[in-house]
mmCIF file of C-alpha atoms and ligand atoms in Angstrom:
data_model
loop_
_atom_site.group_PDB
_atom_site.id
_atom_site.type_symbol
_atom_site.label_atom_id
_atom_site.label_comp_id
_atom_site.label_asym_id
_atom_site.label_seq_id
_atom_site.Cartn_x
_atom_site.Cartn_y
_atom_site.Cartn_z
ATOM 1 C CA MET A 1 15.020 -21.421 -0.508
ATOM 2 C CA THR A 2 13.955 -19.777 2.716
ATOM 3 C CA LYS A 3 12.636 -16.261 1.851
ATOM 4 C CA THR A 4 12.758 -13.326 4.051
ATOM 5 C CA TRP A 5 9.780 -10.736 3.977
ATOM 6 C CA LEU A 6 10.037 -7.239 5.520
ATOM 7 C CA ILE A 7 6.415 -5.676 6.110
ATOM 8 C CA THR A 8 5.782 -2.256 7.089
ATOM 9 C CA GLY A 9 2.880 -1.295 9.355
ATOM 10 C CA THR A 10 2.345 -4.671 11.015
ATOM 11 C CA SER A 11 0.303 -3.360 14.085
ATOM 12 C CA SER A 12 -2.953 -3.889 12.421
ATOM 13 C CA GLY A 13 -4.943 -4.436 9.348
ATOM 14 C CA PHE A 14 -3.473 -5.851 6.245
ATOM 15 C CA GLY A 15 0.001 -5.688 7.572
ATOM 16 C CA LYS A 16 -0.822 -7.465 10.791
ATOM 17 C CA GLU A 17 -2.690 -10.189 8.823
ATOM 18 C CA LEU A 18 0.067 -10.738 6.139
ATOM 19 C CA ALA A 19 2.750 -10.927 9.170
ATOM 20 C CA GLN A 20 0.583 -13.704 10.636
ATOM 21 C CA VAL A 21 0.461 -15.593 7.571
ATOM 22 C CA VAL A 22 4.164 -15.229 6.828
ATOM 23 C CA ALA A 23 4.941 -16.009 10.445
ATOM 24 C CA SER A 24 2.882 -19.212 10.165
ATOM 25 C CA LYS A 25 5.007 -20.768 7.389
ATOM 26 C CA LYS A 26 7.794 -22.975 8.202
ATOM 27 C CA ASP A 27 10.076 -21.823 5.414
ATOM 28 C CA THR A 28 9.713 -17.870 5.610
ATOM 29 C CA ASN A 29 11.562 -15.480 7.659
ATOM 30 C CA LEU A 30 9.733 -12.345 8.882
ATOM 31 C CA VAL A 31 10.730 -8.882 9.733
ATOM 32 C CA ALA A 32 8.016 -7.184 11.120
ATOM 33 C CA ALA A 33 8.118 -3.506 11.274
ATOM 34 C CA ALA A 34 5.897 -1.096 13.413
ATOM 35 C CA ARG A 35 6.029 2.162 15.168
ATOM 36 C CA LYS A 36 5.614 0.442 18.578
ATOM 37 C CA MET A 37 7.351 -2.703 19.761
ATOM 38 C CA SER A 38 4.342 -3.711 22.111
ATOM 39 C CA ASP A 39 1.942 -3.768 19.114
ATOM 40 C CA LEU A 40 3.863 -6.787 17.877
ATOM 41 C CA ASP A 41 3.299 -8.910 21.007
ATOM 42 C CA TYR A 42 0.996 -11.042 18.653
ATOM 43 C CA LEU A 43 3.834 -12.526 17.137
ATOM 44 C CA ASP A 44 5.312 -14.195 20.431
ATOM 45 C CA GLN A 45 3.152 -17.355 19.628
ATOM 46 C CA TYR A 46 5.346 -18.321 16.351
ATOM 47 C CA ASP A 47 8.876 -19.481 15.972
ATOM 48 C CA SER A 48 10.975 -16.729 17.217
ATOM 49 C CA SER A 49 14.185 -17.756 15.185
ATOM 50 C CA ARG A 50 12.406 -16.824 11.988
ATOM 51 C CA ILE A 51 11.032 -13.471 13.416
ATOM 52 C CA GLU A 52 12.719 -10.166 13.793
ATOM 53 C CA LYS A 53 10.650 -7.196 15.107
ATOM 54 C CA VAL A 54 12.054 -3.903 14.136
ATOM 55 C CA ILE A 55 10.774 -0.140 14.875
ATOM 56 C CA ILE A 56 10.202 1.593 11.662
ATOM 57 C CA ASP A 57 8.200 4.847 11.131
ATOM 58 C CA VAL A 58 8.309 5.201 7.415
ATOM 59 C CA THR A 59 8.771 8.986 7.764
ATOM 60 C CA ASP A 60 12.007 8.656 9.958
ATOM 61 C CA GLN A 61 15.223 7.947 7.781
ATOM 62 C CA SER A 62 17.266 6.590 10.590
ATOM 63 C CA GLU A 63 14.790 4.132 11.666
ATOM 64 C CA ILE A 64 14.401 2.824 8.061
ATOM 65 C CA LYS A 65 18.118 2.525 7.847
ATOM 66 C CA ALA A 66 18.435 0.669 11.186
ATOM 67 C CA GLY A 67 15.570 -1.848 10.568
ATOM 68 C CA VAL A 68 16.779 -2.651 7.152
ATOM 69 C CA SER A 69 20.254 -3.275 8.361
ATOM 70 C CA THR A 70 18.887 -5.418 11.483
ATOM 71 C CA ALA A 71 16.963 -7.708 8.859
ATOM 72 C CA LYS A 72 20.014 -8.035 6.747
ATOM 73 C CA GLU A 73 22.120 -8.980 9.746
ATOM 74 C CA LYS A 74 19.680 -11.216 11.063
ATOM 75 C CA PHE A 75 18.650 -13.038 7.766
ATOM 76 C CA GLY A 76 21.248 -12.175 5.135
ATOM 77 C CA THR A 77 18.557 -11.133 2.608
ATOM 78 C CA ILE A 78 15.426 -9.221 2.001
ATOM 79 C CA ASP A 79 13.453 -11.160 -0.541
ATOM 80 C CA VAL A 80 10.057 -9.419 -0.294
ATOM 81 C CA LEU A 81 9.490 -5.842 0.776
ATOM 82 C CA VAL A 82 5.842 -5.044 1.365
ATOM 83 C CA ASN A 83 5.173 -1.336 1.703
ATOM 84 C CA ASN A 84 1.909 -1.557 3.693
ATOM 85 C CA ALA A 85 1.998 1.337 5.966
ATOM 86 C CA GLY A 86 -0.439 4.075 5.088
ATOM 87 C CA LEU A 87 -3.148 6.591 6.065
ATOM 88 C CA GLY A 88 -6.439 7.670 4.721
ATOM 89 C CA TYR A 89 -8.233 11.084 4.288
ATOM 90 C CA PHE A 90 -11.627 11.949 3.907
ATOM 91 C CA SER A 91 -12.479 15.614 2.710
ATOM 92 C CA THR A 92 -13.494 17.403 -0.161
ATOM 93 C CA ILE A 93 -10.528 19.099 -2.212
ATOM 94 C CA GLU A 94 -11.225 22.505 -1.210
ATOM 95 C CA GLU A 95 -11.776 21.971 2.474
ATOM 96 C CA SER A 96 -8.585 19.694 2.964
ATOM 97 C CA ASN A 97 -6.079 20.700 5.715
ATOM 98 C CA MET A 98 -2.813 21.042 3.709
ATOM 99 C CA ASP A 99 -0.617 20.119 6.700
ATOM 100 C CA GLN A 100 -2.710 16.734 7.105
ATOM 101 C CA VAL A 101 -2.570 16.267 3.269
ATOM 102 C CA ARG A 102 1.284 16.659 3.304
ATOM 103 C CA TYR A 103 1.778 14.308 6.024
ATOM 104 C CA MET A 104 -0.306 11.710 4.243
ATOM 105 C CA PHE A 105 1.931 12.192 1.270
ATOM 106 C CA GLU A 106 4.971 11.852 3.507
ATOM 107 C CA VAL A 107 3.596 8.396 4.822
ATOM 108 C CA ASN A 108 1.938 6.846 1.686
ATOM 109 C CA VAL A 109 4.431 8.117 -1.040
ATOM 110 C CA PHE A 110 7.766 9.277 0.319
ATOM 111 C CA GLY A 111 7.704 6.766 3.240
ATOM 112 C CA LEU A 112 7.122 4.011 0.768
ATOM 113 C CA ALA A 113 9.934 5.444 -1.576
ATOM 114 C CA ASN A 114 12.334 5.745 1.261
ATOM 115 C CA MET A 115 11.839 2.151 2.402
ATOM 116 C CA THR A 116 12.338 0.990 -1.244
ATOM 117 C CA LYS A 117 15.452 3.076 -1.737
ATOM 118 C CA ALA A 118 16.836 1.350 1.335
ATOM 119 C CA VAL A 119 16.078 -2.116 0.221
ATOM 120 C CA LEU A 120 16.912 -1.964 -3.436
ATOM 121 C CA PRO A 121 20.753 -2.179 -3.014
ATOM 122 C CA ILE A 122 20.226 -5.509 -1.169
ATOM 123 C CA MET A 123 17.908 -6.872 -3.905
ATOM 124 C CA ARG A 124 20.229 -5.454 -6.904
ATOM 125 C CA ALA A 125 23.256 -7.275 -5.119
ATOM 126 C CA GLN A 126 21.360 -10.544 -4.948
ATOM 127 C CA LYS A 127 19.839 -10.097 -8.375
ATOM 128 C CA SER A 128 16.331 -10.913 -7.085
ATOM 129 C CA GLY A 129 13.527 -9.632 -4.983
ATOM 130 C CA VAL A 130 9.718 -8.590 -5.015
ATOM 131 C CA ILE A 131 8.493 -5.191 -3.874
ATOM 132 C CA VAL A 132 4.799 -5.142 -3.026
ATOM 133 C CA ASN A 133 3.351 -1.856 -2.773
ATOM 134 C CA LEU A 134 -0.228 -1.389 -1.147
ATOM 135 C CA SER A 135 -1.879 0.928 -3.618
ATOM 136 C CA SER A 136 -5.791 1.079 -3.603
ATOM 137 C CA ALA A 137 -8.923 0.755 -5.803
ATOM 138 C CA LEU A 138 -8.856 4.314 -5.420
ATOM 139 C CA ALA A 139 -5.721 4.335 -7.645
ATOM 140 C CA LEU A 140 -7.678 2.871 -10.564
ATOM 141 C CA THR A 141 -10.833 5.037 -10.170
ATOM 142 C CA THR A 142 -11.929 7.939 -8.059
ATOM 143 C CA LEU A 143 -14.662 9.108 -5.553
ATOM 144 C CA PRO A 144 -15.517 12.360 -4.244
ATOM 145 C CA THR A 145 -13.837 13.324 -0.815
ATOM 146 C CA MET A 146 -10.963 10.877 -1.535
ATOM 147 C CA GLY A 147 -9.187 13.247 -3.739
ATOM 148 C CA PHE A 148 -5.898 13.631 -1.983
ATOM 149 C CA TYR A 149 -5.856 9.950 -0.800
ATOM 150 C CA SER A 150 -6.246 8.911 -4.479
ATOM 151 C CA ALA A 151 -3.576 11.382 -5.171
ATOM 152 C CA THR A 152 -1.109 9.528 -2.974
ATOM 153 C CA LYS A 153 -2.179 6.039 -4.452
ATOM 154 C CA TYR A 154 -1.912 7.401 -8.170
ATOM 155 C CA ALA A 155 1.522 8.547 -7.113
ATOM 156 C CA VAL A 156 2.334 5.160 -5.975
ATOM 157 C CA GLU A 157 1.257 3.690 -9.298
ATOM 158 C CA GLY A 158 3.128 6.004 -11.484
ATOM 159 C CA TYR A 159 6.126 5.444 -9.110
ATOM 160 C CA SER A 160 5.754 1.693 -9.326
ATOM 161 C CA ASP A 161 5.099 1.342 -12.930
ATOM 162 C CA THR A 162 8.705 3.410 -13.827
ATOM 163 C CA LEU A 163 10.463 1.506 -10.967
ATOM 164 C CA ARG A 164 9.419 -1.654 -12.750
ATOM 165 C CA GLN A 165 10.724 -0.636 -16.081
ATOM 166 C CA GLU A 166 14.095 0.022 -14.342
ATOM 167 C CA VAL A 167 14.520 -2.944 -12.182
ATOM 168 C CA THR A 168 12.938 -5.897 -14.055
ATOM 169 C CA ASP A 169 16.016 -6.737 -15.844
ATOM 170 C CA LEU A 170 17.864 -6.733 -12.518
ATOM 171 C CA GLY A 171 15.574 -9.516 -11.326
ATOM 172 C CA ILE A 172 13.314 -7.444 -9.120
ATOM 173 C CA GLN A 173 9.672 -7.401 -9.707
ATOM 174 C CA VAL A 174 7.197 -4.857 -8.282
ATOM 175 C CA MET A 175 3.411 -5.683 -7.644
ATOM 176 C CA ASN A 176 0.935 -3.080 -6.907
ATOM 177 C CA VAL A 177 -1.964 -4.423 -4.704
ATOM 178 C CA GLU A 178 -5.330 -2.323 -5.258
ATOM 179 C CA PRO A 179 -7.673 -3.344 -2.471
ATOM 180 C CA SER A 180 -11.349 -2.171 -2.362
ATOM 181 C CA GLY A 181 -12.665 -1.151 1.159
ATOM 182 C CA ALA A 182 -11.639 -3.586 3.665
ATOM 183 C CA ARG A 183 -12.374 -4.141 7.390
ATOM 184 C CA THR A 184 -9.401 -2.652 8.863
ATOM 185 C CA ASP A 185 -8.411 0.490 11.110
ATOM 186 C CA TRP A 186 -7.842 2.498 7.879
ATOM 187 C CA SER A 187 -11.153 4.360 7.758
ATOM 188 C CA GLY A 188 -11.051 4.846 11.562
ATOM 189 C CA ARG A 189 -7.960 5.727 13.546
ATOM 190 C CA SER A 190 -5.760 5.793 10.301
ATOM 191 C CA SER A 191 -7.561 8.437 8.640
ATOM 192 C CA ASN A 192 -8.409 12.291 9.340
ATOM 193 C CA LYS A 193 -11.989 13.328 8.341
ATOM 194 C CA VAL A 194 -13.132 16.796 7.562
ATOM 195 C CA VAL A 195 -16.790 17.309 7.347
ATOM 196 C CA PRO A 196 -17.680 19.850 5.028
ATOM 197 C CA LYS A 197 -18.814 23.270 6.338
ATOM 198 C CA ILE A 198 -19.075 25.001 2.885
ATOM 199 C CA SER A 199 -22.965 24.478 2.208
ATOM 200 C CA ASP A 200 -22.271 23.847 -1.600
ATOM 201 C CA TYR A 201 -20.629 20.409 -0.139
ATOM 202 C CA GLN A 202 -23.219 19.575 2.167
ATOM 203 C CA GLN A 203 -24.137 16.407 0.012
ATOM 204 C CA PHE A 204 -20.991 14.762 1.234
ATOM 205 C CA GLY A 205 -21.417 15.664 4.918
ATOM 206 C CA ASP A 206 -23.283 12.301 5.894
ATOM 207 C CA SER A 207 -20.927 9.993 3.907
ATOM 208 C CA ILE A 208 -17.926 11.554 5.830
ATOM 209 C CA SER A 209 -19.547 11.506 9.159
ATOM 210 C CA HIS A 210 -20.074 7.921 8.744
ATOM 211 C CA VAL A 211 -17.037 6.988 7.317
ATOM 212 C CA SER A 212 -15.784 4.949 10.429
ATOM 213 C CA ASP A 213 -18.705 2.730 9.991
ATOM 214 C CA SER A 214 -16.805 1.061 7.180
ATOM 215 C CA VAL A 215 -14.306 -0.196 9.900
ATOM 216 C CA THR A 216 -16.941 -2.940 10.380
ATOM 217 C CA SER A 217 -19.147 -2.966 7.330
ATOM 218 C CA SER A 218 -16.740 -2.810 4.270
ATOM 219 C CA PRO A 219 -16.895 -5.991 2.273
ATOM 220 C CA GLY A 220 -13.039 -6.722 2.167
ATOM 221 C CA ASP A 221 -11.923 -9.312 4.443
ATOM 222 C CA PRO A 222 -8.151 -8.445 5.507
ATOM 223 C CA GLN A 223 -7.431 -12.149 6.219
ATOM 224 C CA LYS A 224 -8.306 -13.149 2.781
ATOM 225 C CA ILE A 225 -6.369 -10.196 1.161
ATOM 226 C CA ALA A 226 -3.290 -11.203 3.107
ATOM 227 C CA GLU A 227 -3.611 -14.851 2.028
ATOM 228 C CA VAL A 228 -4.040 -13.725 -1.770
ATOM 229 C CA ILE A 229 -0.929 -11.416 -1.473
ATOM 230 C CA TYR A 230 1.221 -14.109 0.126
ATOM 231 C CA ASN A 231 0.134 -16.777 -2.667
ATOM 232 C CA GLN A 232 0.661 -14.510 -5.442
ATOM 233 C CA VAL A 233 4.145 -13.577 -4.260
ATOM 234 C CA GLU A 234 5.267 -17.110 -3.333
ATOM 235 C CA ASN A 235 3.492 -19.255 -6.039
ATOM 236 C CA ASN A 236 4.276 -17.320 -9.214
ATOM 237 C CA GLU A 237 7.548 -17.114 -11.153
ATOM 238 C CA VAL A 238 6.254 -13.899 -12.823
ATOM 239 C CA ILE A 239 4.110 -11.937 -10.155
ATOM 240 C CA PRO A 240 1.224 -9.798 -11.290
ATOM 241 C CA LYS A 241 2.024 -6.230 -11.891
ATOM 242 C CA HIS A 242 -1.501 -5.114 -10.547
ATOM 243 C CA LEU A 243 -3.783 -7.061 -8.057
ATOM 244 C CA PRO A 244 -7.328 -5.293 -7.791
ATOM 245 C CA LEU A 245 -8.862 -7.087 -5.110
ATOM 246 C CA GLY A 246 -12.625 -6.842 -4.427
ATOM 247 C CA GLN A 247 -15.704 -5.963 -6.698
ATOM 248 C CA PHE A 248 -15.171 -2.142 -6.492
ATOM 249 C CA ALA A 249 -11.563 -2.388 -7.516
ATOM 250 C CA TYR A 250 -12.330 -4.976 -10.183
ATOM 251 C CA GLU A 251 -15.464 -3.412 -11.752
ATOM 252 C CA GLY A 252 -14.998 0.394 -10.844
ATOM 253 C CA GLY A 253 -11.417 0.072 -11.969
ATOM 254 C CA LEU A 254 -12.280 -1.328 -15.172
ATOM 255 C CA ASN A 255 -15.188 0.934 -15.851
ATOM 256 C CA ASN A 256 -13.060 3.957 -15.405
ATOM 257 C CA LEU A 257 -10.085 2.584 -17.438
ATOM 258 C CA GLU A 258 -12.326 1.597 -20.360
ATOM 259 C CA ASN A 259 -14.017 5.255 -20.187
ATOM 260 C CA LEU A 260 -10.431 6.608 -20.281
ATOM 261 C CA VAL A 261 -9.530 4.505 -23.322
ATOM 262 C CA SER A 262 -12.483 5.327 -25.239
ATOM 263 C CA GLU A 263 -12.214 9.082 -24.314
ATOM 264 C CA ILE A 264 -8.599 9.002 -25.533
ATOM 265 C CA LYS A 265 -9.479 7.358 -28.657
ATOM 266 C CA SER A 266 -12.282 9.734 -29.420
ATOM 267 C CA ARG A 267 -9.995 12.570 -29.909
ATOM 268 C CA GLN A 268 -7.172 10.698 -31.867
ATOM 269 C CA ASP A 269 -7.116 13.317 -34.547
ATOM 270 C CA ILE A 270 -6.568 16.255 -31.973
ATOM 271 C CA SER A 271 -4.029 14.252 -29.951
ATOM 272 C CA LEU A 272 -1.940 13.362 -33.015
ATOM 273 C CA SER A 273 -2.290 16.968 -34.651
ATOM 274 C CA THR A 274 0.466 18.650 -32.369
ATOM 275 C CA ASP A 275 3.605 16.733 -33.456
ATOM 276 C CA ASP A 276 5.489 18.181 -36.180
HETATM 277 N N1 NAP B 301 -8.576 -0.826 4.451
HETATM 278 C C1 NAP B 301 -8.768 -0.488 3.171
HETATM 279 O O1 NAP B 301 -10.093 -0.389 2.942
HETATM 280 C C2 NAP B 301 -7.847 -0.233 2.227
HETATM 281 C C3 NAP B 301 -8.128 -0.224 0.953
HETATM 282 C C4 NAP B 301 -7.078 -0.058 0.064
HETATM 283 C C5 NAP B 301 -5.720 0.177 0.362
HETATM 284 N N2 NAP B 301 -5.410 0.424 1.836
HETATM 285 C C6 NAP B 301 -4.123 0.472 2.030
HETATM 286 O O2 NAP B 301 -3.710 -0.485 3.005
HETATM 287 C C7 NAP B 301 -2.510 -0.118 3.680
HETATM 288 C C8 NAP B 301 -2.619 -0.852 5.014
HETATM 289 O O3 NAP B 301 -3.861 -0.053 5.632
HETATM 290 P P1 NAP B 301 -4.878 -0.996 6.453
HETATM 291 O O4 NAP B 301 -6.209 -1.053 5.731
HETATM 292 O O5 NAP B 301 -4.366 -2.191 6.989
HETATM 293 O O6 NAP B 301 -5.082 -0.023 7.704
HETATM 294 P P2 NAP B 301 -4.662 0.033 9.243
HETATM 295 O O7 NAP B 301 -5.351 -1.000 10.068
HETATM 296 O O8 NAP B 301 -5.073 1.315 9.761
HETATM 297 O O9 NAP B 301 -3.085 -0.135 9.229
HETATM 298 C C9 NAP B 301 -2.328 0.973 8.897
HETATM 299 C C10 NAP B 301 -0.860 0.711 9.171
HETATM 300 O O10 NAP B 301 -0.036 1.757 8.723
HETATM 301 C C11 NAP B 301 0.811 2.122 9.866
HETATM 302 N N3 NAP B 301 1.256 3.378 9.915
HETATM 303 C C12 NAP B 301 0.769 4.639 9.697
HETATM 304 N N4 NAP B 301 1.439 5.462 9.669
HETATM 305 C C13 NAP B 301 2.662 5.116 9.646
HETATM 306 C C14 NAP B 301 4.049 5.586 9.748
HETATM 307 N N5 NAP B 301 4.421 6.995 9.672
HETATM 308 N N6 NAP B 301 5.103 4.723 9.603
HETATM 309 C C15 NAP B 301 5.044 3.476 9.862
HETATM 310 N N7 NAP B 301 3.846 2.957 9.870
HETATM 311 C C16 NAP B 301 2.626 3.748 9.938
HETATM 312 C C17 NAP B 301 -0.136 1.947 11.097
HETATM 313 O O11 NAP B 301 0.653 1.905 12.367
HETATM 314 P P3 NAP B 301 0.048 2.519 13.756
HETATM 315 O O12 NAP B 301 -0.574 1.505 14.419
HETATM 316 O O13 NAP B 301 1.466 2.753 14.417
HETATM 317 O O14 NAP B 301 -0.560 3.767 13.487
HETATM 318 C C18 NAP B 301 -0.857 0.626 10.839
HETATM 319 O O15 NAP B 301 0.076 -0.391 11.015
HETATM 320 C C19 NAP B 301 -2.418 1.329 3.675
HETATM 321 O O16 NAP B 301 -1.495 1.779 2.805
HETATM 322 C C20 NAP B 301 -3.775 1.725 2.955
HETATM 323 O O17 NAP B 301 -3.839 2.964 2.349
HETATM 324 C C21 NAP B 301 -6.515 0.009 2.692
#
């Protein structure tokens, strides 16, 4: 059966790589969403009968509605929604600019939720579907200066885990992808950076000043990540709930979760003492 994928944020990074993987398959339709049509010219080399380009800024409800309707009109279904569009933010908690932080939440959390809300009625009607949310290794563990970014991705995790409980019986699966640092535009043009002015936080200054270097030096290969996401969705009847990718996500995530489990267990008596 020909599946239709709708992917947000396909102008660069993981979204662009995944769009190319999907576009190159003979039996898959692609709805590629971006904020600027000209960013999608790279798709012109593929079979245009299986590709629809749509403009979606995930903070714009009318663009979400129009993009999802166009996808449904063109291909009749949306089988896989990939909520990929997202921003980063590098700052200590105390020195973060709350307007910038709110906007990141608009994109990373509410944008993802609004896309999902627009697609769920289609998936419920067809009694099948897969929702892939680009979370982060920083939703499995945390690092200084990444607090508000982590907060958006931890929100995505809580949201997704609950959504899964509500829609599994309706034939809809939800997968959170938790990549480690990868060579995309995320730490460059897609992130605001606030170099600390407060002397108590000077120790974090260098890492924030050099963060854009990770555009080229991060270990994660976006093409490999896109292939893994595609294969997990297409080749599994039961799709993973979580997909940590890269050493930091795997080891850092496990280490943090194991510490959490042992901390919770160590105070079992106190935890269980507060119920009547
Ligand atoms: N790279 C990493 O190290 C890493 C690790 C873990 C998770 N992630 C997550 O992976 C996802 C993709 O990021 P990436 O690494 O591929 O970075 P990227 O190359 O910077 O791509 C970000 C994408 O999001 C789009 N976007 C930003 N704001 C948007 C909005 N309001 N509406 C619609 N699209 C918007 C961008 O579009 P424009 O071109 O129009 O700005 C771009 O297509 C993000 O959710 C990110 O948090 C990244």
